[in-house]
PDB file of C-alpha atoms in Angstrom:
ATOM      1  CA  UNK A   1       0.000   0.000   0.000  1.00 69.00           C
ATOM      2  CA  UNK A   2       1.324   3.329  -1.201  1.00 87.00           C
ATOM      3  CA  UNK A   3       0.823   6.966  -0.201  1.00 85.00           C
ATOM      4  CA  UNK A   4       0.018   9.040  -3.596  1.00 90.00           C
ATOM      5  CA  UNK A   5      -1.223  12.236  -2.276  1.00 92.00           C
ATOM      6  CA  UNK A   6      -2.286  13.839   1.112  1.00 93.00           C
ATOM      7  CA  UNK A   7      -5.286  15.883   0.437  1.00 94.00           C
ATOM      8  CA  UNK A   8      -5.570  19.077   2.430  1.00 95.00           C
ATOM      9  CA  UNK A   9      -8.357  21.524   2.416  1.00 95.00           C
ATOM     10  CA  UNK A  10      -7.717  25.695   1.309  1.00 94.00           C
ATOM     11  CA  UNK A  11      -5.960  27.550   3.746  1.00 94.00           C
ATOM     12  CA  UNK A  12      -8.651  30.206   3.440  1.00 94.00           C
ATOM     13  CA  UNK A  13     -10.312  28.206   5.862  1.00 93.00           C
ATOM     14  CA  UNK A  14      -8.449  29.784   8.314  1.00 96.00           C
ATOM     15  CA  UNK A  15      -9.372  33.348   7.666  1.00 97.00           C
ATOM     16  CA  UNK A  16     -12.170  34.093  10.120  1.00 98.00           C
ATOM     17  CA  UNK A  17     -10.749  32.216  13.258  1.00 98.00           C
ATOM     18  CA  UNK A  18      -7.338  34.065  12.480  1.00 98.00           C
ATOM     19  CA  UNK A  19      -9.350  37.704  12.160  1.00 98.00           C
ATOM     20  CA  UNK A  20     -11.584  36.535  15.788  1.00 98.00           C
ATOM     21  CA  UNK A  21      -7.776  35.684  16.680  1.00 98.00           C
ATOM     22  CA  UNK A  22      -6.714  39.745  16.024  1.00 98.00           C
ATOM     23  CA  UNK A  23      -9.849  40.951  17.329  1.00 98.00           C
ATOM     24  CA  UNK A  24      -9.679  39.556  20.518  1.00 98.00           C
ATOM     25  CA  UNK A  25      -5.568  40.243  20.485  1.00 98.00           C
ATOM     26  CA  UNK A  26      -6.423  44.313  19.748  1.00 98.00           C
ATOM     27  CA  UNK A  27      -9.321  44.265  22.126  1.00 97.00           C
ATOM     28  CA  UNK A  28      -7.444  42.904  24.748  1.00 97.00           C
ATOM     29  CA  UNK A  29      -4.211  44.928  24.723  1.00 96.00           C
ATOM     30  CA  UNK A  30      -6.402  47.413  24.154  1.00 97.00           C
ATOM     31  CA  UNK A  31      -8.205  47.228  27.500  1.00 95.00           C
ATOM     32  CA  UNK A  32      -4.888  46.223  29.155  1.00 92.00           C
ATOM     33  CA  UNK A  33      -3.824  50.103  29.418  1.00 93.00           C
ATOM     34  CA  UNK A  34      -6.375  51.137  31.704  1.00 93.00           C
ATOM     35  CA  UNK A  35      -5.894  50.914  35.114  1.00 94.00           C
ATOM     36  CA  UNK A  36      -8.493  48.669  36.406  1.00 94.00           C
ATOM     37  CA  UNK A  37      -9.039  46.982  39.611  1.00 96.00           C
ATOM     38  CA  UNK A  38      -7.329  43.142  39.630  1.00 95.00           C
ATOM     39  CA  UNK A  39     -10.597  41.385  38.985  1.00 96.00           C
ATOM     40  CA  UNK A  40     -11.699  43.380  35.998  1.00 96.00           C
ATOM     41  CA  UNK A  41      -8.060  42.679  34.391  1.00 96.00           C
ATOM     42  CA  UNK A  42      -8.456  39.025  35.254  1.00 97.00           C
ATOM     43  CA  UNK A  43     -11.988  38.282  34.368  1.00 97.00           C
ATOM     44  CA  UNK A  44     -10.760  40.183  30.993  1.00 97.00           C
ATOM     45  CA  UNK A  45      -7.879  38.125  30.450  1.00 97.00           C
ATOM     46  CA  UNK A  46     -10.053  34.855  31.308  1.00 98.00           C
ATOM     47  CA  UNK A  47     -12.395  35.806  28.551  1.00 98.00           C
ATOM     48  CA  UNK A  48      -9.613  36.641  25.975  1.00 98.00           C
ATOM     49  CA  UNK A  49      -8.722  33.280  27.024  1.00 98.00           C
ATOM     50  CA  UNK A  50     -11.615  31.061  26.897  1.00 98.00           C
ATOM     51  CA  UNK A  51     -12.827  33.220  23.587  1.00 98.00           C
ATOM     52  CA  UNK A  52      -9.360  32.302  21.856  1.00 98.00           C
ATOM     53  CA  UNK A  53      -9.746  28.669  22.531  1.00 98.00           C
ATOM     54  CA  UNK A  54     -13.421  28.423  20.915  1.00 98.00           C
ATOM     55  CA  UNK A  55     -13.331  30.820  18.196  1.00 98.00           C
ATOM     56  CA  UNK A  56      -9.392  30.263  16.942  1.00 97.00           C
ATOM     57  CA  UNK A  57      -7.930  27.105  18.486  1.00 97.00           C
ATOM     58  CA  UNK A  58     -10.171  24.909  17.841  1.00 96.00           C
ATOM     59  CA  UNK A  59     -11.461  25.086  14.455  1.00 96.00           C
ATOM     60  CA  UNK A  60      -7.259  25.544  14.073  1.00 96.00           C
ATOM     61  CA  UNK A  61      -6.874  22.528  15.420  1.00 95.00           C
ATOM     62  CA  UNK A  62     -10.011  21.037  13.449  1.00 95.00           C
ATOM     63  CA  UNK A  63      -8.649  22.142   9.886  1.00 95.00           C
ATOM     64  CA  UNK A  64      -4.964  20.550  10.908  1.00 94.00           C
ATOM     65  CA  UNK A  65      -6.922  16.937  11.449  1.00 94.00           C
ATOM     66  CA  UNK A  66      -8.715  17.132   8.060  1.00 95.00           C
ATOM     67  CA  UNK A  67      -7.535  15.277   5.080  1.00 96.00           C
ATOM     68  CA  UNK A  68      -7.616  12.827   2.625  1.00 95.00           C
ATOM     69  CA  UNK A  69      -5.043   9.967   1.969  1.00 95.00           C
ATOM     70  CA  UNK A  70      -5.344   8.652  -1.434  1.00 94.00           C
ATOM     71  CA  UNK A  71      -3.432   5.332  -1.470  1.00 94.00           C
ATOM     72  CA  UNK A  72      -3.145   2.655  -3.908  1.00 90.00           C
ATOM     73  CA  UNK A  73      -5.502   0.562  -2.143  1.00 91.00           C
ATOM     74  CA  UNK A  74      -8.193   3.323  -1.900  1.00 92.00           C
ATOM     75  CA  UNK A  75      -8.717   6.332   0.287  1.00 95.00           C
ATOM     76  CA  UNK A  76      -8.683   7.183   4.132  1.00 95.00           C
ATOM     77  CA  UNK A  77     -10.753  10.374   4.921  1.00 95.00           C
ATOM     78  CA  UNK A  78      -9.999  11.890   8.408  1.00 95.00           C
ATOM     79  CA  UNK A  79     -12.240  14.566   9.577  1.00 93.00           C
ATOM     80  CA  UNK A  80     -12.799  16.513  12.750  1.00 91.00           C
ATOM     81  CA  UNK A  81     -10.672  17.737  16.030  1.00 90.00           C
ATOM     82  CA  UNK A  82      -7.947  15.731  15.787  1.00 87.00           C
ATOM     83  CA  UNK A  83      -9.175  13.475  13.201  1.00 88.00           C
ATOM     84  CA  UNK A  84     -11.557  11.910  15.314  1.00 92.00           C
ATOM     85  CA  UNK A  85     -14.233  10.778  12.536  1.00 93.00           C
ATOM     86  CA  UNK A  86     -11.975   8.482   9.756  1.00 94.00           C
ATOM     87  CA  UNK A  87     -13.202   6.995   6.579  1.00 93.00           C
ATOM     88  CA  UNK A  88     -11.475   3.962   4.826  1.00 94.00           C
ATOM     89  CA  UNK A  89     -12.920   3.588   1.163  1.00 93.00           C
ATOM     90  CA  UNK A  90     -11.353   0.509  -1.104  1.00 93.00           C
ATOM     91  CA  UNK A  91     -11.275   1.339  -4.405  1.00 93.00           C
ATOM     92  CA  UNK A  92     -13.500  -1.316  -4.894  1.00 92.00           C
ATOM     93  CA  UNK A  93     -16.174   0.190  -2.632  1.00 93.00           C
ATOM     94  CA  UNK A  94     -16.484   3.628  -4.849  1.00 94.00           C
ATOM     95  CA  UNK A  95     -19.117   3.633  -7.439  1.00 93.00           C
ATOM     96  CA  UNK A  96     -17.930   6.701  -8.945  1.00 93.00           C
ATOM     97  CA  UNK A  97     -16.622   9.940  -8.424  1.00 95.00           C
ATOM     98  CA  UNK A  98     -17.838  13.213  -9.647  1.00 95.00           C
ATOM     99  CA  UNK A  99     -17.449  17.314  -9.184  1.00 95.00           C
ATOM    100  CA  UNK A 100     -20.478  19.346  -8.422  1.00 93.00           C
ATOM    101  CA  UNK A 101     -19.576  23.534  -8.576  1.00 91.00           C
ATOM    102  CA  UNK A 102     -22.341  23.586  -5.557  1.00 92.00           C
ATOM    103  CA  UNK A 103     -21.699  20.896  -3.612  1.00 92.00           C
ATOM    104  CA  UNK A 104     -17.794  19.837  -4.239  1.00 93.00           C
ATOM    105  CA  UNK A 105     -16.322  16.249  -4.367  1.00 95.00           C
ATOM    106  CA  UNK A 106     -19.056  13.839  -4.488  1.00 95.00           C
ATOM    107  CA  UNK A 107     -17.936  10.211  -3.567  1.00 95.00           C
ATOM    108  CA  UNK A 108     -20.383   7.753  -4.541  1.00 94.00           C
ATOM    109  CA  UNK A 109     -20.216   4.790  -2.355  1.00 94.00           C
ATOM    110  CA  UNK A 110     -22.104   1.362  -3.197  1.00 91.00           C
ATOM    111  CA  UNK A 111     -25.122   1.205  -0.775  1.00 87.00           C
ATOM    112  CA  UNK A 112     -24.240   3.633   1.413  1.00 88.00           C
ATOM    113  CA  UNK A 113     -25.078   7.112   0.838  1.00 90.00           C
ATOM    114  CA  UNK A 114     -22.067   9.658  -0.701  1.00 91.00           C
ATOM    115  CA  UNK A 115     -19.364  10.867   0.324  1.00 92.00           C
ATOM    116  CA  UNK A 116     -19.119  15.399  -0.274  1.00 94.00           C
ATOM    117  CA  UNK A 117     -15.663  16.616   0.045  1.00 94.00           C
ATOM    118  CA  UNK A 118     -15.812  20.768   0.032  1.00 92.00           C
ATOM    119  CA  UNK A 119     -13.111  23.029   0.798  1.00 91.00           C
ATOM    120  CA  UNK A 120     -10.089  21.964  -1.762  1.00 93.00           C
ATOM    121  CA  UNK A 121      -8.708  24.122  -4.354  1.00 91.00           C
ATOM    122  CA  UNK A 122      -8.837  23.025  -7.931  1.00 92.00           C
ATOM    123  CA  UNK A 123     -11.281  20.279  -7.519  1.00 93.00           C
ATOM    124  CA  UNK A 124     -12.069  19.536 -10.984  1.00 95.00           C
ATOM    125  CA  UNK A 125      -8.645  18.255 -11.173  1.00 94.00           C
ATOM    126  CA  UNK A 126      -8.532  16.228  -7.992  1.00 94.00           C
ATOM    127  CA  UNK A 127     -11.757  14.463  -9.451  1.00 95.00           C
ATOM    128  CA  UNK A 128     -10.444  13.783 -13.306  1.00 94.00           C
ATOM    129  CA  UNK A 129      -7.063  12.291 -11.162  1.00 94.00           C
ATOM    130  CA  UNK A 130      -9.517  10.282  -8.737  1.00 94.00           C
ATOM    131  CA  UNK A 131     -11.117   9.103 -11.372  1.00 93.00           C
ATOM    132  CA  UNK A 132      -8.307   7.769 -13.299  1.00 92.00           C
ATOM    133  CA  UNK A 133      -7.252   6.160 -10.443  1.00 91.00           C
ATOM    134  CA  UNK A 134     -10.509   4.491 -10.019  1.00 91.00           C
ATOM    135  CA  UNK A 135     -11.132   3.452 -13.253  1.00 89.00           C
ATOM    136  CA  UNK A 136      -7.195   1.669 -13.061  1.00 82.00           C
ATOM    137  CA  UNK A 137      -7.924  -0.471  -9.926  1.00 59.00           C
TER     138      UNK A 137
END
């Protein structure tokens, strides 16, 4: 079994927990000058903190534990926080494989219902390779 490519979804999907990220940086240093009684500056900081976490770590840490494997004996698709949710498709398990501008990568599976992979650049490509792939196994 051979690695062939490692799928990763746009960067872009970054760009709103990065800008929460700055807005809760400026608003915090920004409140930081004023000199306020120890529990304001605290209970500030602990809401910085636990606003951070939610809206910037962890849909950081969700994009870094989604991807697809494409391997020679089929495809692993890892999802969620730390790839909690996996996927293993055989080659022999696809029915086809198709782009839709609206909806992204559809996956048909046999008897199961399919697969939609959105979020990749250049996904017409990804599907003509896919589907060369599929049609030589």
């Amino acid at each position: 079994m051979t690695n062939i490519a490692r799928l990763r979804p746009r960067l872009t999907r970054l760009t709103l927990p990065l800008v929460w990220l700055a807005l809760i940086s400026a608003a915090t240093s920004f409140l930081s000058v004023y000199d306020l009684p120890d529990w304001q500056r605290y209970a500030i900081w602990a809401a910085a903190a636990v606003l951070a976490i939610i809206l910037w770590l962890i849909p950081s840490l969700k994009f870094s534990g989604t991807f697809v494997d494409v391997k020679s004996s089929g495809m692993l698709i890892c999802t969620g926080l730390g790839s909690s949710r996996r996927r293993e498709l055989s080659w022999a398990e696809i029915a086809s494989i198709s782009y839709s501008p609206m909806r992204g990568i559809l996956i048909a599976v046999k008897d199961e219902p399919e697969l939609i992979l959105r979020g990749y650049s250049n996904q017409k490509a990804i599907v003509a390779e896919l589907q060369l792939l599929l049609k030589g196994k």
